Short mmCIF file of C-alpha atoms in Angstrom, two decimals:
data_model
loop_
_atom_site.label_atom_id
_atom_site.label_comp_id
_atom_site.label_asym_id
_atom_site.label_seq_id
_atom_site.Cartn_x
_atom_site.Cartn_y
_atom_site.Cartn_z
CA UNK A 7 -32.75 118.97 -12.55
CA UNK A 8 -32.16 116.09 -14.98
CA UNK A 9 -28.71 114.79 -15.84
CA UNK A 10 -29.15 116.07 -19.40
CA UNK A 11 -29.93 119.57 -18.15
CA UNK A 12 -26.97 119.56 -15.73
CA UNK A 13 -24.59 118.30 -18.42
CA UNK A 14 -25.55 121.28 -20.58
CA UNK A 15 -24.41 123.79 -17.93
CA UNK A 16 -20.86 124.78 -18.93
CA UNK A 17 -19.99 126.19 -15.49
CA UNK A 18 -21.20 123.20 -13.44
CA UNK A 19 -18.45 121.13 -11.74
CA UNK A 20 -16.46 118.27 -13.25
CA UNK A 21 -15.67 115.17 -11.19
CA UNK A 22 -12.07 113.94 -11.44
CA UNK A 23 -11.81 110.23 -10.59
CA UNK A 24 -8.37 108.92 -9.61
CA UNK A 25 -7.08 105.76 -8.04
CA UNK A 26 -5.25 107.68 -5.31
CA UNK A 27 -4.94 111.39 -4.62
CA UNK A 28 -2.69 113.04 -3.67
CA UNK A 29 0.20 110.91 -4.86
CA UNK A 30 3.84 111.96 -4.87
CA UNK A 31 4.63 110.35 -8.24
CA UNK A 32 1.73 111.90 -10.17
CA UNK A 33 2.73 115.54 -10.47
CA UNK A 34 1.43 115.58 -14.05
CA UNK A 35 -2.15 115.18 -12.79
CA UNK A 36 -1.61 117.68 -9.99
CA UNK A 37 -0.33 120.23 -12.52
CA UNK A 38 -3.36 119.65 -14.71
CA UNK A 39 -5.80 120.09 -11.82
CA UNK A 40 -4.14 123.32 -10.70
CA UNK A 41 -4.15 124.71 -14.23
CA UNK A 42 -7.75 123.62 -14.85
CA UNK A 43 -8.85 125.53 -11.76
CA UNK A 44 -6.88 128.57 -12.87
CA UNK A 45 -8.76 128.39 -16.18
CA UNK A 46 -12.03 128.61 -14.26
CA UNK A 47 -13.22 124.99 -14.19
CA UNK A 48 -14.77 123.96 -10.84
CA UNK A 49 -13.73 120.44 -9.86
CA UNK A 50 -14.50 117.71 -7.34
CA UNK A 51 -11.77 115.09 -6.80
CA UNK A 52 -12.62 111.47 -5.97
CA UNK A 53 -9.87 109.20 -4.65
CA UNK A 54 -10.77 105.51 -4.95
CA UNK A 55 -8.07 104.62 -2.42
CA UNK A 56 -7.06 106.49 0.75
CA UNK A 57 -4.88 109.55 0.09
CA UNK A 58 -1.17 108.83 0.16
CA UNK A 59 0.37 109.84 3.50
CA UNK A 60 2.81 112.78 3.63
CA UNK A 61 5.09 114.06 2.34
CA UNK A 62 2.88 115.78 -0.22
CA UNK A 63 3.99 118.22 -2.84
CA UNK A 64 3.51 121.78 -1.55
CA UNK A 65 1.47 122.43 -4.72
CA UNK A 66 -1.29 120.21 -3.31
CA UNK A 67 -2.16 123.06 -0.95
CA UNK A 68 -3.07 125.25 -3.92
CA UNK A 69 -5.85 122.96 -5.12
CA UNK A 70 -9.30 124.29 -4.19
CA UNK A 71 -11.37 121.29 -5.26
CA UNK A 72 -13.02 119.26 -2.47
CA UNK A 73 -11.47 115.83 -2.03
CA UNK A 74 -13.83 112.89 -1.56
CA UNK A 75 -12.10 109.76 -0.28
CA UNK A 76 -13.91 106.52 -1.06
CA UNK A 77 -14.73 104.50 2.07
CA UNK A 78 -12.74 101.27 2.21
CA UNK A 79 -14.05 97.80 3.11
CA UNK A 80 -13.26 97.16 6.73
CA UNK A 81 -13.55 100.80 7.72
CA UNK A 82 -16.20 101.67 10.26
CA UNK A 83 -19.54 102.48 8.61
CA UNK A 84 -18.12 101.82 5.12
CA UNK A 85 -20.82 99.36 4.10
CA UNK A 86 -23.55 101.57 5.52
CA UNK A 87 -22.28 104.53 3.48
CA UNK A 88 -22.15 102.39 0.34
CA UNK A 89 -25.64 101.01 0.90
CA UNK A 90 -27.07 104.49 1.40
CA UNK A 91 -25.37 105.77 -1.73
CA UNK A 92 -26.62 102.88 -3.86
CA UNK A 93 -30.12 103.22 -2.45
CA UNK A 94 -30.08 106.89 -3.42
CA UNK A 95 -28.79 106.06 -6.91
CA UNK A 96 -31.51 103.43 -7.40
CA UNK A 97 -34.24 105.76 -6.16
CA UNK A 98 -33.11 108.65 -8.38
CA UNK A 99 -33.04 106.61 -11.61
CA UNK A 100 -34.29 103.05 -11.12
CA UNK A 101 -34.08 101.99 -14.76
CA UNK A 102 -30.58 103.35 -15.11
CA UNK A 103 -29.56 101.59 -11.93
CA UNK A 104 -30.97 98.28 -13.21
CA UNK A 105 -29.07 98.85 -16.45
CA UNK A 106 -25.86 99.21 -14.45
CA UNK A 107 -26.60 95.94 -12.63
CA UNK A 108 -27.21 94.20 -15.96
CA UNK A 109 -23.88 95.41 -17.30
CA UNK A 110 -22.08 94.35 -14.11
CA UNK A 111 -23.58 90.87 -14.42
CA UNK A 112 -22.54 90.55 -18.07
CA UNK A 113 -19.04 91.94 -17.60
CA UNK A 114 -18.39 89.86 -14.48
CA UNK A 115 -19.24 86.69 -16.40
CA UNK A 116 -16.81 87.74 -19.14
CA UNK A 117 -14.05 88.76 -16.74
CA UNK A 118 -11.42 86.44 -15.18
CA UNK A 119 -11.76 88.59 -12.03
CA UNK A 120 -15.50 89.13 -11.49
CA UNK A 121 -14.99 90.56 -8.01
CA UNK A 122 -13.12 93.45 -9.58
CA UNK A 123 -16.11 94.29 -11.77
CA UNK A 124 -18.43 94.40 -8.75
CA UNK A 125 -15.92 96.51 -6.83
CA UNK A 126 -16.09 99.13 -9.59
CA UNK A 127 -19.89 98.84 -9.61
CA UNK A 128 -19.95 99.65 -5.90
CA UNK A 129 -17.62 102.58 -6.44
CA UNK A 130 -19.76 103.72 -9.36
CA UNK A 131 -22.82 103.94 -7.14
CA UNK A 132 -20.94 106.10 -4.66
CA UNK A 133 -19.76 108.39 -7.44
CA UNK A 134 -23.26 108.60 -8.95
CA UNK A 135 -24.73 109.84 -5.67
CA UNK A 136 -21.89 112.32 -5.20
CA UNK A 137 -22.49 113.65 -8.72
CA UNK A 138 -26.18 114.26 -8.07
CA UNK A 139 -25.48 115.83 -4.70
CA UNK A 140 -22.97 118.32 -6.08
CA UNK A 141 -24.49 119.06 -9.48
CA UNK A 142 -21.65 117.45 -11.44
CA UNK A 143 -22.03 117.79 -15.21
CA UNK A 144 -19.17 115.58 -16.45
CA UNK A 145 -17.16 112.67 -15.04
CA UNK A 146 -13.50 112.35 -16.04
CA UNK A 147 -11.22 109.51 -14.97
CA UNK A 148 -7.44 109.54 -14.96
CA UNK A 149 -6.26 106.10 -16.06
CA UNK A 150 -8.11 103.64 -18.27
CA UNK A 151 -8.36 100.85 -15.68
CA UNK A 152 -10.17 101.06 -12.31
CA UNK A 153 -10.95 104.82 -12.39
CA UNK A 154 -12.44 104.58 -15.89
CA UNK A 155 -14.47 101.48 -14.92
CA UNK A 156 -15.96 103.23 -11.87
CA UNK A 157 -16.65 106.34 -13.95
CA UNK A 158 -18.43 104.25 -16.58
CA UNK A 159 -20.76 102.74 -13.99
CA UNK A 160 -21.49 106.18 -12.54
CA UNK A 161 -22.25 107.44 -16.04
CA UNK A 162 -24.70 104.60 -16.66
CA UNK A 163 -26.45 105.26 -13.33
CA UNK A 164 -26.76 109.03 -13.87
CA UNK A 165 -26.84 109.59 -17.62
CA UNK A 166 -23.91 112.03 -17.28
CA UNK A 167 -21.18 111.94 -19.93
CA UNK A 168 -17.85 110.48 -18.94
CA UNK A 169 -14.36 110.49 -20.40
CA UNK A 170 -10.95 109.22 -19.42
CA UNK A 171 -7.27 109.89 -19.93
CA UNK A 172 -5.22 106.82 -20.86
CA UNK A 173 -1.57 106.90 -19.84
CA UNK A 174 0.69 103.83 -20.07
CA UNK A 175 0.44 100.80 -17.77
CA UNK A 176 -3.32 101.29 -17.45
CA UNK A 177 -3.69 101.20 -21.23
CA UNK A 178 -1.41 98.31 -22.14
CA UNK A 179 -2.18 95.97 -19.23
CA UNK A 180 -5.97 96.29 -19.54
CA UNK A 181 -7.47 93.81 -22.03
CA UNK A 182 -7.90 95.38 -25.45
CA UNK A 183 -11.61 94.54 -25.68
CA UNK A 184 -12.24 96.28 -22.35
CA UNK A 185 -10.43 99.44 -23.49
CA UNK A 186 -12.41 99.37 -26.73
CA UNK A 187 -15.73 99.03 -24.87
CA UNK A 188 -14.92 101.92 -22.54
CA UNK A 189 -13.63 104.12 -25.35
CA UNK A 190 -16.76 103.62 -27.44
CA UNK A 191 -18.96 104.52 -24.47
CA UNK A 192 -16.93 107.60 -23.49
CA UNK A 193 -17.63 111.07 -24.84
CA UNK A 194 -13.90 111.31 -25.59
CA UNK A 195 -10.59 109.68 -24.71
CA UNK A 196 -7.50 111.78 -24.04
CA UNK A 197 -4.06 110.27 -24.07
CA UNK A 198 -0.55 111.57 -23.48
CA UNK A 199 1.40 110.30 -26.51
CA UNK A 200 0.95 109.95 -30.24
CA UNK A 201 2.16 106.37 -29.76
CA UNK A 202 -0.93 105.75 -27.62
CA UNK A 203 -3.17 107.46 -30.17
CA UNK A 204 -2.09 104.92 -32.79
CA UNK A 205 -2.70 102.02 -30.40
CA UNK A 206 -6.18 103.27 -29.49
CA UNK A 207 -7.05 103.94 -33.12
CA UNK A 208 -6.13 100.33 -33.88
CA UNK A 209 -8.49 99.11 -31.16
CA UNK A 210 -11.30 101.26 -32.58
CA UNK A 211 -10.85 100.10 -36.15
CA UNK A 212 -9.12 103.26 -37.27
CA UNK A 213 -11.69 105.56 -35.72
CA UNK A 214 -9.95 108.63 -34.32
CA UNK A 215 -12.79 111.10 -33.75
CA UNK A 216 -12.95 110.23 -30.03
CA UNK A 217 -9.20 110.14 -29.43
CA UNK A 218 -7.37 113.34 -28.51
CA UNK A 219 -3.65 113.82 -27.97
CA UNK A 220 -3.08 115.86 -24.80
CA UNK A 221 0.55 115.78 -23.71
CA UNK A 222 1.41 116.04 -20.03
CA UNK A 223 1.96 119.75 -19.66
CA UNK A 224 4.95 121.27 -17.90
CA UNK A 225 4.62 124.48 -15.89
CA UNK A 226 7.74 125.94 -17.44
CA UNK A 227 7.78 128.82 -14.98
CA UNK A 228 8.78 126.36 -12.25
CA UNK A 229 12.01 125.49 -14.02
CA UNK A 230 14.73 128.07 -14.39
CA UNK A 231 17.65 127.16 -16.61
CA UNK A 232 20.50 125.36 -14.92
CA UNK A 233 23.61 127.53 -14.43
CA UNK A 234 26.47 127.05 -16.84
CA UNK A 235 28.49 124.13 -15.53
CA UNK A 236 31.79 124.91 -13.84
CA UNK A 237 32.02 121.54 -12.08
CA UNK A 238 35.18 119.49 -12.11
CA UNK A 239 35.09 115.98 -13.55
CA UNK A 240 34.90 114.56 -10.03
CA UNK A 241 31.70 116.53 -9.45
CA UNK A 242 29.91 115.45 -12.63
CA UNK A 243 26.39 114.38 -11.66
CA UNK A 244 24.33 111.97 -13.74
CA UNK A 245 20.77 112.17 -12.45
CA UNK A 246 17.95 109.66 -12.93
CA UNK A 247 14.45 109.82 -11.49
CA UNK A 248 11.80 107.11 -11.52
CA UNK A 249 10.12 104.46 -9.43
CA UNK A 250 12.31 101.43 -8.78
CA UNK A 251 10.32 99.10 -11.01
CA UNK A 252 11.40 96.98 -14.01
CA UNK A 253 10.06 99.24 -16.78
CA UNK A 254 12.35 102.12 -15.73
CA UNK A 255 15.49 100.16 -16.65
CA UNK A 256 17.55 101.29 -13.67
CA UNK A 257 19.58 98.08 -13.81
CA UNK A 258 20.68 99.00 -17.35
CA UNK A 259 21.73 102.45 -16.13
CA UNK A 260 23.74 100.91 -13.27
CA UNK A 261 25.47 98.58 -15.74
CA UNK A 262 26.21 101.58 -17.99
CA UNK A 263 27.74 103.33 -14.97
CA UNK A 264 29.93 100.27 -14.35
CA UNK A 265 31.18 100.51 -17.93
CA UNK A 266 31.82 104.25 -17.61
CA UNK A 267 33.68 103.76 -14.33
CA UNK A 268 35.82 101.10 -16.01
CA UNK A 269 36.72 103.62 -18.71
CA UNK A 270 38.08 105.96 -16.05
CA UNK A 271 35.23 108.49 -16.17
CA UNK A 272 34.80 110.37 -12.86
CA UNK A 273 31.16 110.98 -11.96
CA UNK A 274 28.38 110.41 -9.47
CA UNK A 275 25.00 108.97 -10.36
CA UNK A 276 21.98 109.64 -8.17
CA UNK A 277 18.81 107.59 -8.73
CA UNK A 278 15.79 109.24 -7.11
CA UNK A 279 12.72 107.10 -6.46
CA UNK A 280 11.28 104.36 -4.30
CA UNK A 281 9.96 100.95 -5.22
CA UNK A 282 10.14 97.17 -4.89
CA UNK A 283 13.51 96.76 -6.66
CA UNK A 284 15.47 98.82 -4.13
CA UNK A 285 17.29 95.88 -2.48
CA UNK A 286 18.01 94.22 -5.83
CA UNK A 287 19.44 97.43 -7.30
CA UNK A 288 21.48 98.12 -4.16
CA UNK A 289 23.00 94.64 -4.45
CA UNK A 290 23.84 95.31 -8.10
CA UNK A 291 25.56 98.59 -7.16
CA UNK A 292 27.69 96.84 -4.54
CA UNK A 293 28.56 93.93 -6.80
CA UNK A 294 29.57 96.37 -9.57
CA UNK A 295 32.00 98.19 -7.29
CA UNK A 296 29.96 101.39 -7.50
CA UNK A 297 29.28 101.97 -3.80
CA UNK A 298 29.45 105.69 -3.16
CA UNK A 299 29.42 106.40 -6.91
CA UNK A 300 25.84 105.33 -7.66
CA UNK A 301 23.29 106.02 -4.91
CA UNK A 302 19.60 105.23 -4.43
CA UNK A 303 18.17 108.37 -2.87
CA UNK A 304 14.54 107.33 -2.29
CA UNK A 305 11.46 109.42 -3.02
CA UNK A 306 11.71 113.21 -3.06
CA UNK A 307 9.24 116.10 -3.03
CA UNK A 308 8.88 118.04 -6.25
CA UNK A 309 10.40 121.19 -4.76
CA UNK A 310 13.56 119.30 -3.78
CA UNK A 311 13.68 117.58 -7.15
CA UNK A 312 13.50 120.88 -9.04
CA UNK A 313 16.54 122.07 -7.09
CA UNK A 314 18.38 118.82 -7.82
CA UNK A 315 17.85 119.09 -11.58
CA UNK A 316 19.85 122.31 -11.50
CA UNK A 317 22.94 120.50 -10.20
CA UNK A 318 22.96 117.76 -12.84
CA UNK A 319 25.34 117.60 -15.79
CA UNK A 320 23.14 115.04 -17.53
CA UNK A 321 19.80 113.29 -17.04
CA UNK A 322 19.61 109.60 -17.95
CA UNK A 323 16.64 107.23 -17.95
CA UNK A 324 16.50 103.84 -19.68
CA UNK A 325 12.82 102.76 -19.95
CA UNK A 326 11.87 99.50 -21.65
CA UNK A 327 8.82 97.38 -22.37
CA UNK A 328 8.54 94.58 -19.82
CA UNK A 329 7.52 91.00 -20.56
CA UNK A 330 3.93 91.65 -19.45
CA UNK A 331 3.65 94.66 -21.77
CA UNK A 332 4.06 97.39 -19.15
CA UNK A 333 5.78 100.53 -20.41
CA UNK A 334 6.07 104.26 -19.92
CA UNK A 335 4.44 106.92 -22.03
CA UNK A 336 6.66 109.98 -21.93
CA UNK A 337 8.13 110.06 -18.41
CA UNK A 338 7.37 113.44 -16.91
CA UNK A 339 10.83 113.62 -15.37
CA UNK A 340 12.42 113.73 -18.83
CA UNK A 341 10.39 116.81 -19.67
CA UNK A 342 11.26 118.39 -16.31
CA UNK A 343 14.97 117.85 -16.87
CA UNK A 344 14.69 119.36 -20.34
CA UNK A 345 12.75 122.31 -18.92
CA UNK A 346 15.70 122.97 -16.59
CA UNK A 347 18.13 122.89 -19.49
CA UNK A 348 19.75 119.58 -18.59
CA UNK A 349 20.85 117.40 -21.57
CA UNK A 350 18.97 114.10 -21.73
CA UNK A 351 19.91 110.54 -22.71
CA UNK A 352 17.07 108.02 -22.89
CA UNK A 353 15.70 105.07 -24.88
CA UNK A 354 13.57 104.90 -28.01
CA UNK A 355 10.55 103.39 -26.24
CA UNK A 356 6.87 104.27 -26.52
CA UNK A 357 6.29 108.03 -26.82
CA UNK A 358 9.77 109.15 -25.72
CA UNK A 359 10.94 109.90 -29.31
CA UNK A 360 8.09 112.42 -29.58
CA UNK A 361 9.97 114.58 -27.10
CA UNK A 362 13.58 113.40 -27.24
CA UNK A 363 14.62 113.61 -30.88
CA UNK A 364 17.94 111.85 -31.30
CA UNK A 365 20.75 114.31 -31.92
CA UNK A 366 18.34 117.27 -31.83
CA UNK A 367 16.76 117.55 -28.36
CA UNK A 368 18.74 114.75 -26.70
CA UNK A 369 20.22 111.34 -27.39
CA UNK A 370 18.28 108.10 -27.81
CA UNK A 371 19.57 104.53 -27.63
CA UNK A 372 17.83 101.16 -27.98
CA UNK A 373 16.31 99.77 -24.76
CA UNK A 374 18.11 97.02 -22.84
CA UNK A 375 21.48 98.12 -24.23
CA UNK A 376 23.80 99.34 -21.43
CA UNK A 377 26.75 99.57 -23.84
CA UNK A 378 24.90 102.04 -26.11
CA UNK A 379 23.64 103.92 -23.06
CA UNK A 380 27.17 104.29 -21.69
CA UNK A 381 28.43 105.46 -25.08
CA UNK A 382 25.69 108.11 -25.37
CA UNK A 383 26.32 109.39 -21.85
CA UNK A 384 30.07 109.60 -22.45
CA UNK A 385 29.61 111.39 -25.78
CA UNK A 386 27.18 113.89 -24.30
CA UNK A 387 29.44 114.73 -21.37
CA UNK A 388 32.48 115.00 -23.63
CA UNK A 389 30.90 117.36 -26.19
CA UNK A 390 29.57 120.23 -24.08
CA UNK A 391 28.75 122.58 -27.01
CA UNK A 392 26.54 119.89 -28.57
CA UNK A 393 24.98 119.12 -25.18
CA UNK A 394 24.08 122.78 -24.71
CA UNK A 395 22.57 122.97 -28.20
CA UNK A 396 20.42 119.90 -27.55
CA UNK A 397 19.36 121.24 -24.15
CA UNK A 398 18.28 124.55 -25.71
CA UNK A 399 16.37 122.72 -28.45
CA UNK A 400 14.70 120.56 -25.82
CA UNK A 401 13.45 123.60 -23.93
CA UNK A 402 12.12 125.07 -27.20
CA UNK A 403 10.33 121.78 -27.97
CA UNK A 404 8.60 121.96 -24.59
CA UNK A 405 7.52 125.55 -25.16
CA UNK A 406 5.95 124.57 -28.46
CA UNK A 407 3.99 121.42 -27.57
CA UNK A 408 4.29 120.66 -23.85
CA UNK A 409 3.49 123.96 -22.15
CA UNK A 410 1.04 123.35 -19.32
CA UNK A 411 -1.35 126.09 -20.34
CA UNK A 412 -1.52 124.95 -23.94
CA UNK A 413 -2.15 121.32 -23.04
CA UNK A 414 -4.68 122.11 -20.31
CA UNK A 415 -6.61 124.44 -22.60
CA UNK A 416 -7.03 121.53 -25.01
CA UNK A 417 -8.59 119.41 -22.28
CA UNK A 418 -10.56 122.40 -20.98
CA UNK A 419 -12.17 122.78 -24.41
CA UNK A 420 -12.97 119.05 -24.61
CA UNK A 421 -14.99 119.40 -21.41
CA UNK A 422 -17.04 122.10 -23.13
CA UNK A 423 -15.99 124.69 -20.57
CA UNK A 424 -16.84 128.33 -21.10
CA UNK A 425 -14.16 130.78 -22.12
CA UNK A 426 -11.35 131.31 -19.64
CA UNK A 427 -11.79 134.04 -17.03
CA UNK A 428 -10.05 137.40 -17.44
CA UNK A 429 -6.43 137.17 -16.36
CA UNK A 430 -6.12 133.43 -16.95
CA UNK A 431 -2.53 132.69 -18.00
CA UNK A 432 -1.74 132.29 -21.68
CA UNK A 433 1.57 130.55 -20.94
CA UNK A 434 3.26 128.99 -17.96
CA UNK A 435 4.04 131.20 -15.01
CA UNK A 436 5.03 130.04 -11.58
CA UNK A 437 2.25 129.47 -9.06
CA UNK A 438 2.68 130.96 -5.62
CA UNK A 439 3.22 127.67 -3.81
CA UNK A 440 2.37 127.27 -0.16
CA UNK A 441 5.00 125.16 1.57
CA UNK A 442 2.45 123.67 3.94
CA UNK A 443 0.97 120.32 3.02
CA UNK A 444 -2.77 120.07 2.48
CA UNK A 445 -4.33 120.60 5.89
CA UNK A 446 -8.04 120.11 5.21
CA UNK A 447 -9.03 116.48 5.83
CA UNK A 448 -10.58 114.60 2.96
CA UNK A 449 -14.34 114.28 3.08
CA UNK A 450 -15.64 110.75 3.23
CA UNK A 451 -18.03 109.97 0.40
CA UNK A 452 -20.73 110.59 -0.32
#
């Protein structure tokens, strides 16, 4: 059957291309995949890099889609598998394959890193053969960088439509002309903030017909409201969650904690996440006299994190735009804290104001301003009636625009899927999670 005929079959599978799957920090994609399957869309998942080692979120075990791990250079038989896949792609559509080679030649000449272009070409050939083998009708990439590049090559080789979801770092650290080229070739581009929509529209000369706002959905059924606080001042917990990287602004939060401690406020601050700044942040905590008050707790499974939200008096995160342009979109952890009913203090960066409306659903301060951050935290903790009102408004905001089933249905319709099966959820309801990690080994492509 031709690629055109397969693409017209609404119940044929969709290939999801990701840099690495599963990944502990990407629960927003895992939630989307689970919901997409519940809505009746058959999927195949392609991981360009080896799956992240355990621990995995227990929710990974619920995913039914086969996982295809891309063979890595240096692995036994990797080059033989790649050669066979490319030979099959060339034999199936020789002119399309030559067109992909021509594009790779042109783009590699234009790129400061030509080897990267050819790496995505090689991955594209593997994906193209997988798509033909499994009757894939549409290729969707999460992230506008490497996954979208590999998906584009696979689309050229097969004639199948492709699309991608642009998030944050992938969008702003990829050259603008490359994003524009991929967006014009894609059947559609989804993105997770209105802030990103404006940026993409600017790249496309104001054209918005291909750009669709699809917020990261929250499975609200996973998050029960936090109990009314009865904690003493000494037990007040300020919680922050995020990778220990510059754009998260953890150093600003630690400095804000130093200021709060100097004002005589009794609290603990737990920062959950792993990353390259761990030693630097630990040194800052010690130098600030905050040992035992501010702790770096490392990475945590989603189930443990959900339980931790319920113990927090306040959630604080201080994202910023780094010198190289890296930034967040709307950090998923902010939405999760709000879903639990925890008041939020954050910064007015990127898409965050679309969720945290200052004085309405939380408090916002300018980035890189520990003094303002400390003031907002202190005010929120001191005025509990206002904090509860903002927390309730935050939960209502999520129910209106960030509910997992509403957001996933938008993407489901963009794929041209058939109507949802009987019994498919209309709103979020808790999945029956299996506590065991995924036990089936990933298949090696193709």
